[in-house]
Coordinates of C-alpha atoms in Angstrom, one line a residue:
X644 CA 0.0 0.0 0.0
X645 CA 1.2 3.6 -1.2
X646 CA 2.1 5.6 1.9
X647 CA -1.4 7.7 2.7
X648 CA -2.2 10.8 4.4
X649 CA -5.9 11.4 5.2
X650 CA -6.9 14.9 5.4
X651 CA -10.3 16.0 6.4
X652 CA -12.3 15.7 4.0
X653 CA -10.8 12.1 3.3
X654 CA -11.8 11.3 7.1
X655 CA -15.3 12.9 6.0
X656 CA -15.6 10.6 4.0
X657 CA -15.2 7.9 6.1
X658 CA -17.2 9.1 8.9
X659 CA -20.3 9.2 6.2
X660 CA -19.7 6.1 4.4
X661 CA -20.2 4.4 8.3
X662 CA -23.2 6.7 8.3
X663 CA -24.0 5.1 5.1
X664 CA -22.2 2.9 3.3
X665 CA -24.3 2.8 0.1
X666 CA -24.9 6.8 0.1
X667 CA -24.5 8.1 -3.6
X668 CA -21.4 10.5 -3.5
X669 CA -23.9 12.9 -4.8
X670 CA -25.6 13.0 -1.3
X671 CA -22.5 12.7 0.6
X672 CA -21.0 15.7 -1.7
X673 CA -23.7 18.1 -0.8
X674 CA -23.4 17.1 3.0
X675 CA -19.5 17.9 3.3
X676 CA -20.0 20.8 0.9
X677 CA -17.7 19.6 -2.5
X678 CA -18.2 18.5 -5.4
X679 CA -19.1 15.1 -6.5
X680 CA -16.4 14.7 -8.6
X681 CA -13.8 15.2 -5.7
X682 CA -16.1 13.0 -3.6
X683 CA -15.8 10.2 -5.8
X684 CA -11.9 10.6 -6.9
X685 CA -10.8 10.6 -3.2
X686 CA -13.4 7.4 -2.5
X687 CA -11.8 5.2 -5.5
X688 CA -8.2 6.4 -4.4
X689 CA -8.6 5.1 -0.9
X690 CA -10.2 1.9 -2.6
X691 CA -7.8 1.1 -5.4
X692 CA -4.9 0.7 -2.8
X693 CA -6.6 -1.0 -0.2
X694 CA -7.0 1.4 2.3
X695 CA -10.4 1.5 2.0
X696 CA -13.4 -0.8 2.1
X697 CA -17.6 -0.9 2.1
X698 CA -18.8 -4.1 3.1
X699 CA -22.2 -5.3 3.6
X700 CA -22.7 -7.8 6.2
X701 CA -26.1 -9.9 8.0
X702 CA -27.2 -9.0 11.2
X703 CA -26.2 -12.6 13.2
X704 CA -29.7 -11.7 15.4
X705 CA -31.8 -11.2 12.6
X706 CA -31.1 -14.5 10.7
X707 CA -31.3 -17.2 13.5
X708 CA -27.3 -17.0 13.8
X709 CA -24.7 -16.9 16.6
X710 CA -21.5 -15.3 16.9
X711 CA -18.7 -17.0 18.7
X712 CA -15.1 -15.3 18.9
X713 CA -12.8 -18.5 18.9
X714 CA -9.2 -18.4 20.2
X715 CA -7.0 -20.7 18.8
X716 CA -3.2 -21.8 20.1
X717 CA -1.1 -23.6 17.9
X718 CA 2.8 -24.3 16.7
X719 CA 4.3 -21.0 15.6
X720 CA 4.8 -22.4 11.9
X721 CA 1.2 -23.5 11.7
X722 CA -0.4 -20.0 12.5
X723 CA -0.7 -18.4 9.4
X724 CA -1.2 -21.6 7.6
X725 CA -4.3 -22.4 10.0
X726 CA -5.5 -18.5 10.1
X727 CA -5.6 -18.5 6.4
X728 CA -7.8 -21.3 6.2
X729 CA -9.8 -19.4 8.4
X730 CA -10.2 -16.7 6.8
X731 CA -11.2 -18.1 3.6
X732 CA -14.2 -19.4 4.6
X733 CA -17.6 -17.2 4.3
X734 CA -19.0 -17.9 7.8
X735 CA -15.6 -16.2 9.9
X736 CA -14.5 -12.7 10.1
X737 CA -12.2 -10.7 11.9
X738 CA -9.0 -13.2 11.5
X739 CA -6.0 -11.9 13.2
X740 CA -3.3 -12.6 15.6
X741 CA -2.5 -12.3 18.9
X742 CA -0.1 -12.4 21.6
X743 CA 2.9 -12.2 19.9
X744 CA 1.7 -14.4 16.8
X745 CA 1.3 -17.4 19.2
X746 CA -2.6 -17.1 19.2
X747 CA -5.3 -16.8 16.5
X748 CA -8.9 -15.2 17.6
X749 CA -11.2 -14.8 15.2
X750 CA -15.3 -14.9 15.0
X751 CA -17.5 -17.8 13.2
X752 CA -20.8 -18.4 13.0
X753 CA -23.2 -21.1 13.7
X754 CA -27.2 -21.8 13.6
X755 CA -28.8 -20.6 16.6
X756 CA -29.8 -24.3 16.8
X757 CA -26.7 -26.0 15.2
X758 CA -27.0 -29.4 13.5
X759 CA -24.8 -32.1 13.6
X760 CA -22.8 -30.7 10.4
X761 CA -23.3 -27.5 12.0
X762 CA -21.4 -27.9 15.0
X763 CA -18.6 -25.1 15.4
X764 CA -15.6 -27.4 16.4
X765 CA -16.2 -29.4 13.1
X766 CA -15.7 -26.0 11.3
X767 CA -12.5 -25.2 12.7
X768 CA -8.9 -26.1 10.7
X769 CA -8.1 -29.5 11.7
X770 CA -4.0 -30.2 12.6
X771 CA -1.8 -31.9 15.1
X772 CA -0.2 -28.6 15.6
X773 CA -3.2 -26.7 17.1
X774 CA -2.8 -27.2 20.6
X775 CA -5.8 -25.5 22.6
X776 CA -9.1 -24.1 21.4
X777 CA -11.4 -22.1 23.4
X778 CA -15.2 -20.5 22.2
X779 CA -16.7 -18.1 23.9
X780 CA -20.5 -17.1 23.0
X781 CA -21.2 -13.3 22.2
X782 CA -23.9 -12.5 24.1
X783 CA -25.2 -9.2 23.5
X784 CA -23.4 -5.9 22.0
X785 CA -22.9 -3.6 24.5
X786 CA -20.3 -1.2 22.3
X787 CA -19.1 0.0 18.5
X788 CA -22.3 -1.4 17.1
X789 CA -22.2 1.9 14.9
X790 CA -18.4 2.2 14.4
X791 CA -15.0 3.0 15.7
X792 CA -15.5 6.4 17.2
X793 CA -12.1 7.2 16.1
X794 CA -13.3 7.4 12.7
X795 CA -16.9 8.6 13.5
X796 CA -16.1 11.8 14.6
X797 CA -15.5 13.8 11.2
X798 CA -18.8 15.3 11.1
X799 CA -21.1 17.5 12.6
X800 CA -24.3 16.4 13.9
X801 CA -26.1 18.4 11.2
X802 CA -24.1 16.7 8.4
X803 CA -25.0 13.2 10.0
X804 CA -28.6 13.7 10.0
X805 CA -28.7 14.7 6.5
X806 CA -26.6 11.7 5.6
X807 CA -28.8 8.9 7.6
X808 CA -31.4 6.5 5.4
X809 CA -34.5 6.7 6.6
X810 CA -36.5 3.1 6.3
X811 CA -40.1 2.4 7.2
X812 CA -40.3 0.5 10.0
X813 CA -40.8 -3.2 8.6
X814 CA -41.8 -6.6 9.7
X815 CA -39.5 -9.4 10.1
X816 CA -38.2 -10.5 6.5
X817 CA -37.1 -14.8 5.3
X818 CA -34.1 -15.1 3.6
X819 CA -34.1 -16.9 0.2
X820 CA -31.0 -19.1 -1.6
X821 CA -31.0 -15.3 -4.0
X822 CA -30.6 -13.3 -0.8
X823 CA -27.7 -15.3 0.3
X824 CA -26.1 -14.2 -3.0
X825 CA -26.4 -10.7 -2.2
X826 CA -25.2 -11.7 1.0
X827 CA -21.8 -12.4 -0.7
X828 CA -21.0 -10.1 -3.0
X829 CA -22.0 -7.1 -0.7
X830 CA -19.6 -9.1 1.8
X831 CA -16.3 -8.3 -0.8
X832 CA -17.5 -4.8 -1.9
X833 CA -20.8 -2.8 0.0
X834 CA -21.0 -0.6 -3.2
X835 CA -22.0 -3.3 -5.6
X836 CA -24.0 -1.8 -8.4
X837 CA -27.5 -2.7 -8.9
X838 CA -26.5 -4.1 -12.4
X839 CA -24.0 -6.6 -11.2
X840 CA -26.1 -7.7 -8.0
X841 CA -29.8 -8.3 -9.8
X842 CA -27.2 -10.3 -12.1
X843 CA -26.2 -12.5 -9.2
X844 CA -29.6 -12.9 -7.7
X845 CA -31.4 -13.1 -10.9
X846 CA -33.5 -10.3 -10.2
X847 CA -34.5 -7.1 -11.9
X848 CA -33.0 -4.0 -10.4
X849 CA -36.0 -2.7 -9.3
X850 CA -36.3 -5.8 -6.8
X851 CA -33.2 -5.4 -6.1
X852 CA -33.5 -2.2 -4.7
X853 CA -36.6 -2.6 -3.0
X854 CA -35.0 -5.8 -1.4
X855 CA -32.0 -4.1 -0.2
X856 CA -34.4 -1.5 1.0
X857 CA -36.2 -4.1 3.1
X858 CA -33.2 -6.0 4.3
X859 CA -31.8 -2.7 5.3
X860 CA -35.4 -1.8 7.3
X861 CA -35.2 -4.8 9.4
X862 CA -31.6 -4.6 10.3
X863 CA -30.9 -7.7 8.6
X864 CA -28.4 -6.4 6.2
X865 CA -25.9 -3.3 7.8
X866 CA -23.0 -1.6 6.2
X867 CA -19.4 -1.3 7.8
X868 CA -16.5 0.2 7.0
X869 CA -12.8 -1.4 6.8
X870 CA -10.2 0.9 7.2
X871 CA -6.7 0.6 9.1
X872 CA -6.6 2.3 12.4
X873 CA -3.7 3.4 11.6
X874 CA -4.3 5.4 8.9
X875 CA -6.2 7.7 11.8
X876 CA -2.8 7.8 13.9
X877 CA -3.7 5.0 15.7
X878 CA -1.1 2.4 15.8
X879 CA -2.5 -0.3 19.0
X880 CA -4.9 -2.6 18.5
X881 CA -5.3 -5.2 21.7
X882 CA -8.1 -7.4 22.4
X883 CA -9.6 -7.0 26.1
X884 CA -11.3 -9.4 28.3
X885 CA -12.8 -8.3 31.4
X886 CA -14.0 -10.5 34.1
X887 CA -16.9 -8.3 35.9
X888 CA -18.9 -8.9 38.9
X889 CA -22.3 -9.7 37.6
X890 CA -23.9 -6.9 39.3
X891 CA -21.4 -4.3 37.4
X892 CA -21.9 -5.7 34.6
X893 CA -24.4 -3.6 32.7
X894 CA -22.3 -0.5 34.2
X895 CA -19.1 -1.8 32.7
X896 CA -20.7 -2.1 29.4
X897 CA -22.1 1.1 29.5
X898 CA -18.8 2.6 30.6
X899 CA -17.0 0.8 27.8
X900 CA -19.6 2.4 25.3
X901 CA -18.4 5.3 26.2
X902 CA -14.8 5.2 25.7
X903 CA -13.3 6.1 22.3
X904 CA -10.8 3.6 22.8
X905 CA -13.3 1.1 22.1
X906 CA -13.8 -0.6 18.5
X907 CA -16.4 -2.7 19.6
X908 CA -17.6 -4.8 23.0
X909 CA -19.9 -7.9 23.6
X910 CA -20.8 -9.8 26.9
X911 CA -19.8 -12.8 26.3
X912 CA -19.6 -16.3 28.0
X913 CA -16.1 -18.2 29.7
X914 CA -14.1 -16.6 32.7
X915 CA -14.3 -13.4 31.5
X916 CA -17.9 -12.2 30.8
X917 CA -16.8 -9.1 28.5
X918 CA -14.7 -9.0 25.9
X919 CA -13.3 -5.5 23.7
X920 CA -11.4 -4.7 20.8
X921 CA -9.3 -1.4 22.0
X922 CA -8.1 0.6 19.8
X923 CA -5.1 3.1 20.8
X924 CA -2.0 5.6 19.6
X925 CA 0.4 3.2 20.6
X926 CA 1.2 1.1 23.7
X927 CA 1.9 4.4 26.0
X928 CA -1.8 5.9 25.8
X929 CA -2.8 1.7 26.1
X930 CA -1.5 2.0 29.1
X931 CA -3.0 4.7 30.4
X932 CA -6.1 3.9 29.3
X933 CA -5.9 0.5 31.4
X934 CA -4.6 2.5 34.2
X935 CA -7.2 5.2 34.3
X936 CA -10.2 4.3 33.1
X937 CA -10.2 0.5 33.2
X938 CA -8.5 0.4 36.6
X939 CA -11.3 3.0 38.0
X940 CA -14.2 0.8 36.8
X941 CA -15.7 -0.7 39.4
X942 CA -16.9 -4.5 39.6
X943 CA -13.6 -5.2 37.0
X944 CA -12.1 -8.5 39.0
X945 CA -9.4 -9.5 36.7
X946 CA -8.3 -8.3 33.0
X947 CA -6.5 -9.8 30.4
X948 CA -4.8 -8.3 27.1
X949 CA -3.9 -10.0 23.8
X950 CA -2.4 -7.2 21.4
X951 CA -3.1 -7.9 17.5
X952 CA 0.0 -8.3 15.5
X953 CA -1.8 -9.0 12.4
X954 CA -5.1 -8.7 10.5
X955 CA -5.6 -11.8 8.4
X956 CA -8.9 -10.8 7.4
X957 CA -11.4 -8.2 8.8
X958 CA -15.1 -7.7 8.1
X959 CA -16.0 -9.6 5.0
X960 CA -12.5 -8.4 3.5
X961 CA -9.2 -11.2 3.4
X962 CA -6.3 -9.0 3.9
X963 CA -3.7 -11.2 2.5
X964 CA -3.1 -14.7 1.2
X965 CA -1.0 -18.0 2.0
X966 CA 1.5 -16.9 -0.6
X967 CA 1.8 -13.7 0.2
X968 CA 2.4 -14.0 3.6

């Protein structure tokens, strides 16, 4: 990747694609006041080298799924051999390790009620080499279920109202084989033209839309946005868990919802009953914020830190591959 330099309107740009990752660049021109020709020059620039991406992705809640952030040990020449399997396969996201390299988290999905070929061990990268696995149920979202606030803070609040779709309210919606096809190609790239995804469902446009529309009104489909940390100045990323005295707990989530330092955070079941993806400047302000506003929380009885060396694959997006390295 070319070296970057966001400037504002770059992390404008950013800040309303979270607010809406299919906005036409028209609409998010005339929010940030410029033109939509800059708009959409500085939106293919950050996407053509990577350091940008729109992905679509299916609410886990809305389509009878569960998420389960899996930690994996292994041999140190079997990790990225194991986490690239990993992160070739549709139902896992967020591949990346940890601790040194020595440890792979990552989060899979399963049926609410798994069947037998449904079970989560038997999707997991079979090898002598893997040495411990652990699978801890997220619970409920407590945190980052609209963004990084790190790169959600670009706009005023003005500019995010004018930016945010407005849906219908709208019942419950079932998902046909066509939807899971739109499922996957919104997966790889959020801003899919209509053209190319009515090809894949065998739709017409129209439906298209007003599917997407409906998908969208539920909550069943939501857009994300992929971009390096530390292209924001942020150069830490470390994965938390927090074991919290039951009765704290709904404080300590609300405390962690709070804190910009936080990615995203989910109760979650094992020893520690809360787990967060931190965000940071680098291992000095880390500290501090473990210090000073971890340390102060009360109810925290224990903590544990795993600092990401590597992103194999984030949100819908695989970052690199086997031969690559």
């Amino acid at each position: 990747m070319e070296t970057l330099t966001l400037d504002d309107v770059d992390r404008q740009l950013v800040h309303a694609l979270q607010v809406d990752g299919r906005a036409p660049f028209s609409r998010i021109a005339a929010a940030l006041g410029a033109s939509d020709r800059t708009i959409a020059r500085r939106y293919r620039r950050l996407r053509s080298v990577g350091a940008l991406r729109v992905v679509g992705l299916p609410d886990s809640r809305r389509t009878g799924q569960v998420d389960w952030l899996v930690r994996i040990q292994c041999a140190p020449d079997a990790v990225l051999p194991v986490a690239a399997t990993l992160a070739r396969r549709e139902d896992t996201s967020w591949v990346g390790l940890t601790s040194g390299g020595t440890e792979i988290t990552c989060v899979t999905r399963t049926h609410r009620r798994p069947r037998e070929d449904g079970l989560l061990l038997r999707k997991l990268p079979r090898s002598p080499r893997i040495t411990q696995v652990t699978a801890h149920c997220l619970l409920r979202p407590v945190a980052g279920t609209s963004g990084w606030p790190g790169r959600t803070n670009a706009l005023t609040p003005a500019q995010v109202e004018a930016l945010t779709p407005r849906f219908d309210e709208g019942a419950p919606v079932t998902l046909s084989p066509a939807d899971h096809e739109l499922f996957a190609l919104l997966a790889k790239e959020g801003r899919t033209d209509y053209p190319a995804l009515a090809a894949a469902t065998g739709w017409s446009e129209s439906t298209t839309r007003r599917r997407l529309d409906e998908l969208r009104r539920f909550g069943t489909l939501y857009f994300d946005v992929d971009l390096d940390p530390a292209l924001l100045g942020h150069t830490a990323e470390t994965v938390l868990w927090l074991a919290v005295a039951p009765a704290e707990l709904g404080r300590v989530g609300a405390a962690l919802a709070s804190h910009d330092e936080v990615a995203f955070a989910s109760a979650t079941t094992g020893p520690a009953n809360l787990v967060a993806f931190l965000v940071s400047r680098d291992a000095d302000a880390l500290y501090d914020y473990l210090a000073e506003r971890i340390g102060a929380l009360p109810g925290v009885l224990h903590t544990e830190t795993a600092p990401i060396t590597r992103h194999v694959k984030r949100a819908g997006t695989l970052l690199f591959t086997p031969e690559a390295g």
